[in-house]
């Protein structure tokens, strides 16, 4: 989960210090005044971009938390559905074993009673299994629960929920990486803020030009990163 790397308070402090430093030099050459104006404009742009970057990072971090929470909920529901499916299959297997035991004992009444206890999922599968002539056909399935006709709605639901949990987890991970991307951009902006902030303390004009040049490149790169990074969710 990302956290903003540059706070508005830090930007405001740097702008105030830059203003005070410029005001302390009442007599400036035209070139120095132009540099001061450029520095002020860059600080203003950094302030806006830093605020947006922090906002976007927070939004994506929230999206990550909410999506991962939904993924955990879906996973829990999937596990519950798997357990229900397993219990239903065990019940059907027990009911069929009772029928099979009665059949081997030649107990017709017992087989009839057992068949009445078949679940709605086992009954059609049992009929389809009997049509395979299982007591003669060696290729017949071992029991009705192994037939394609044997349906388990709870198991189907579990598979669906499991897939949903995987998808949500992937979405949450993507949201987290996006939040980190905005934090990375905030780090670049913090570097720009630092370079512009210290440039005003240099008397040598070429040094100020160099610092502003490097800061400009990093500022442009930060803008490119912000434009290419997904916008925060609504």
Short mmCIF file of C-alpha atoms in Angstrom, two decimals, residues 7-183:
data_model
loop_
_atom_site.label_atom_id
_atom_site.label_comp_id
_atom_site.label_asym_id
_atom_site.label_seq_id
_atom_site.Cartn_x
_atom_site.Cartn_y
_atom_site.Cartn_z
CA UNK A 7 3.18 16.45 1.67
CA UNK A 8 1.53 19.79 0.82
CA UNK A 9 3.08 21.24 3.98
CA UNK A 10 6.58 20.54 2.68
CA UNK A 11 5.80 22.19 -0.64
CA UNK A 12 4.27 25.23 1.07
CA UNK A 13 7.31 25.56 3.32
CA UNK A 14 9.67 25.46 0.34
CA UNK A 15 7.63 28.08 -1.54
CA UNK A 16 7.64 30.36 1.51
CA UNK A 17 11.39 29.98 1.93
CA UNK A 18 11.93 30.71 -1.75
CA UNK A 19 9.81 33.86 -1.46
CA UNK A 20 11.71 35.03 1.61
CA UNK A 21 15.04 34.36 -0.06
CA UNK A 22 14.01 36.31 -3.17
CA UNK A 23 12.73 39.19 -1.05
CA UNK A 24 16.03 39.39 0.83
CA UNK A 25 17.77 40.28 -2.43
CA UNK A 26 16.12 43.55 -3.37
CA UNK A 27 18.62 44.33 -6.08
CA UNK A 28 18.61 41.66 -8.77
CA UNK A 29 19.75 41.66 -12.34
CA UNK A 30 17.15 40.94 -15.04
CA UNK A 31 18.65 37.46 -15.52
CA UNK A 32 18.39 36.69 -11.81
CA UNK A 33 14.80 37.91 -11.73
CA UNK A 34 13.95 35.60 -14.63
CA UNK A 35 15.54 32.68 -12.83
CA UNK A 36 13.59 33.52 -9.68
CA UNK A 37 10.34 33.64 -11.66
CA UNK A 38 11.09 30.27 -13.28
CA UNK A 39 11.85 28.77 -9.87
CA UNK A 40 8.59 30.13 -8.48
CA UNK A 41 6.63 28.71 -11.41
CA UNK A 42 8.29 25.33 -11.01
CA UNK A 43 7.47 25.29 -7.31
CA UNK A 44 3.84 26.10 -8.11
CA UNK A 45 3.67 23.24 -10.62
CA UNK A 46 5.29 20.87 -8.13
CA UNK A 47 2.71 21.90 -5.53
CA UNK A 48 -0.16 21.04 -7.86
CA UNK A 49 1.35 17.76 -9.06
CA UNK A 50 2.32 16.71 -5.54
CA UNK A 51 -1.23 17.30 -4.32
CA UNK A 52 -2.65 15.25 -7.19
CA UNK A 53 -0.08 12.49 -6.73
CA UNK A 54 -0.88 12.21 -3.03
CA UNK A 55 -4.61 12.17 -3.72
CA UNK A 56 -4.26 9.50 -6.41
CA UNK A 57 -2.00 7.35 -4.25
CA UNK A 58 -4.48 7.48 -1.38
CA UNK A 59 -7.40 6.60 -3.67
CA UNK A 60 -5.57 3.63 -5.18
CA UNK A 61 -4.48 2.46 -1.73
CA UNK A 62 -8.10 2.52 -0.60
CA UNK A 63 -9.11 0.66 -3.75
CA UNK A 64 -6.46 -1.96 -3.02
CA UNK A 65 -7.72 -2.49 0.54
CA UNK A 66 -11.37 -2.73 -0.49
CA UNK A 67 -10.68 -5.08 -3.39
CA UNK A 68 -8.47 -7.39 -1.33
CA UNK A 69 -11.16 -7.46 1.36
CA UNK A 70 -13.70 -8.52 -1.27
CA UNK A 71 -11.27 -11.18 -2.48
CA UNK A 72 -10.94 -12.57 1.05
CA UNK A 73 -14.72 -12.62 1.42
CA UNK A 74 -15.14 -14.46 -1.87
CA UNK A 75 -12.45 -16.96 -0.84
CA UNK A 76 -14.20 -17.61 2.47
CA UNK A 77 -17.52 -18.14 0.71
CA UNK A 78 -15.84 -20.47 -1.78
CA UNK A 79 -14.38 -22.58 1.03
CA UNK A 80 -17.80 -22.74 2.67
CA UNK A 81 -19.37 -23.86 -0.61
CA UNK A 82 -16.66 -26.51 -1.07
CA UNK A 83 -17.44 -27.85 2.40
CA UNK A 84 -21.17 -27.95 1.64
CA UNK A 85 -20.47 -29.78 -1.62
CA UNK A 86 -18.26 -32.30 0.18
CA UNK A 87 -20.92 -32.90 2.82
CA UNK A 88 -23.58 -33.37 0.15
CA UNK A 89 -21.37 -35.82 -1.75
CA UNK A 90 -20.66 -37.78 1.43
CA UNK A 91 -24.39 -37.98 2.15
CA UNK A 92 -25.10 -39.22 -1.38
CA UNK A 93 -22.27 -41.74 -1.14
CA UNK A 94 -23.67 -43.03 2.15
CA UNK A 95 -27.17 -43.30 0.66
CA UNK A 96 -25.84 -45.20 -2.35
CA UNK A 97 -23.78 -47.53 -0.15
CA UNK A 98 -26.95 -48.34 1.79
CA UNK A 99 -28.73 -49.17 -1.47
CA UNK A 100 -25.77 -51.21 -2.72
CA UNK A 101 -25.59 -53.22 0.50
CA UNK A 102 -29.33 -53.95 0.34
CA UNK A 103 -29.00 -54.91 -3.32
CA UNK A 104 -26.20 -57.40 -2.61
CA UNK A 105 -28.27 -58.87 0.22
CA UNK A 106 -31.24 -59.25 -2.12
CA UNK A 107 -33.27 -56.94 0.11
CA UNK A 108 -35.71 -55.31 -2.33
CA UNK A 109 -37.51 -53.42 0.41
CA UNK A 110 -34.18 -52.07 1.61
CA UNK A 111 -33.25 -50.89 -1.88
CA UNK A 112 -36.60 -49.14 -2.25
CA UNK A 113 -36.19 -47.38 1.08
CA UNK A 114 -32.65 -46.36 0.17
CA UNK A 115 -33.77 -44.99 -3.21
CA UNK A 116 -36.38 -42.83 -1.50
CA UNK A 117 -33.57 -41.24 0.49
CA UNK A 118 -31.65 -40.26 -2.62
CA UNK A 119 -31.12 -36.53 -3.00
CA UNK A 120 -32.37 -34.58 -6.00
CA UNK A 121 -28.83 -34.65 -7.39
CA UNK A 122 -28.22 -38.37 -6.81
CA UNK A 123 -31.52 -39.72 -8.19
CA UNK A 124 -30.99 -38.80 -11.88
CA UNK A 125 -27.33 -39.80 -11.69
CA UNK A 126 -28.35 -43.17 -10.22
CA UNK A 127 -30.80 -43.80 -13.05
CA UNK A 128 -28.14 -42.93 -15.62
CA UNK A 129 -25.68 -45.19 -13.83
CA UNK A 130 -28.10 -48.11 -13.87
CA UNK A 131 -28.51 -47.67 -17.63
CA UNK A 132 -24.80 -48.42 -18.04
CA UNK A 133 -25.50 -51.97 -16.73
CA UNK A 134 -22.83 -51.57 -14.04
CA UNK A 135 -23.05 -55.14 -12.72
CA UNK A 136 -22.09 -56.52 -16.12
CA UNK A 137 -20.27 -53.70 -17.87
CA UNK A 138 -16.65 -53.47 -16.59
CA UNK A 139 -16.30 -49.98 -18.06
CA UNK A 140 -19.19 -48.57 -16.05
CA UNK A 141 -18.32 -45.87 -13.47
CA UNK A 142 -17.80 -47.01 -9.89
CA UNK A 143 -20.99 -45.32 -8.74
CA UNK A 144 -23.57 -42.67 -9.61
CA UNK A 145 -21.50 -39.92 -8.00
CA UNK A 146 -18.90 -40.50 -10.72
CA UNK A 147 -21.41 -39.91 -13.50
CA UNK A 148 -21.54 -36.72 -15.55
CA UNK A 149 -25.22 -36.57 -14.64
CA UNK A 150 -24.31 -36.10 -11.01
CA UNK A 151 -24.51 -32.36 -10.45
CA UNK A 152 -23.31 -30.42 -7.44
CA UNK A 153 -24.56 -26.82 -7.45
CA UNK A 154 -22.54 -26.03 -4.32
CA UNK A 155 -19.35 -27.20 -5.99
CA UNK A 156 -20.11 -25.17 -9.12
CA UNK A 157 -20.72 -22.12 -6.93
CA UNK A 158 -17.44 -22.75 -5.10
CA UNK A 159 -15.51 -22.86 -8.37
CA UNK A 160 -17.15 -19.61 -9.47
CA UNK A 161 -16.39 -17.90 -6.16
CA UNK A 162 -12.83 -19.17 -6.24
CA UNK A 163 -12.31 -17.67 -9.68
CA UNK A 164 -13.89 -14.42 -8.51
CA UNK A 165 -11.50 -14.34 -5.55
CA UNK A 166 -8.53 -14.83 -7.89
CA UNK A 167 -9.73 -12.02 -10.15
CA UNK A 168 -10.31 -9.66 -7.22
CA UNK A 169 -6.91 -10.44 -5.77
CA UNK A 170 -5.31 -9.63 -9.12
CA UNK A 171 -7.24 -6.34 -9.26
CA UNK A 172 -6.18 -5.47 -5.72
CA UNK A 173 -2.54 -6.21 -6.49
CA UNK A 174 -2.74 -4.00 -9.58
CA UNK A 175 -4.27 -1.20 -7.51
CA UNK A 176 -1.44 -1.51 -5.00
CA UNK A 177 1.19 -1.29 -7.71
CA UNK A 178 -0.55 1.77 -9.15
CA UNK A 179 -0.49 3.44 -5.73
CA UNK A 180 3.23 2.68 -5.53
CA UNK A 181 3.72 4.26 -8.96
CA UNK A 182 2.19 7.50 -7.69
CA UNK A 183 4.47 7.38 -4.65
#
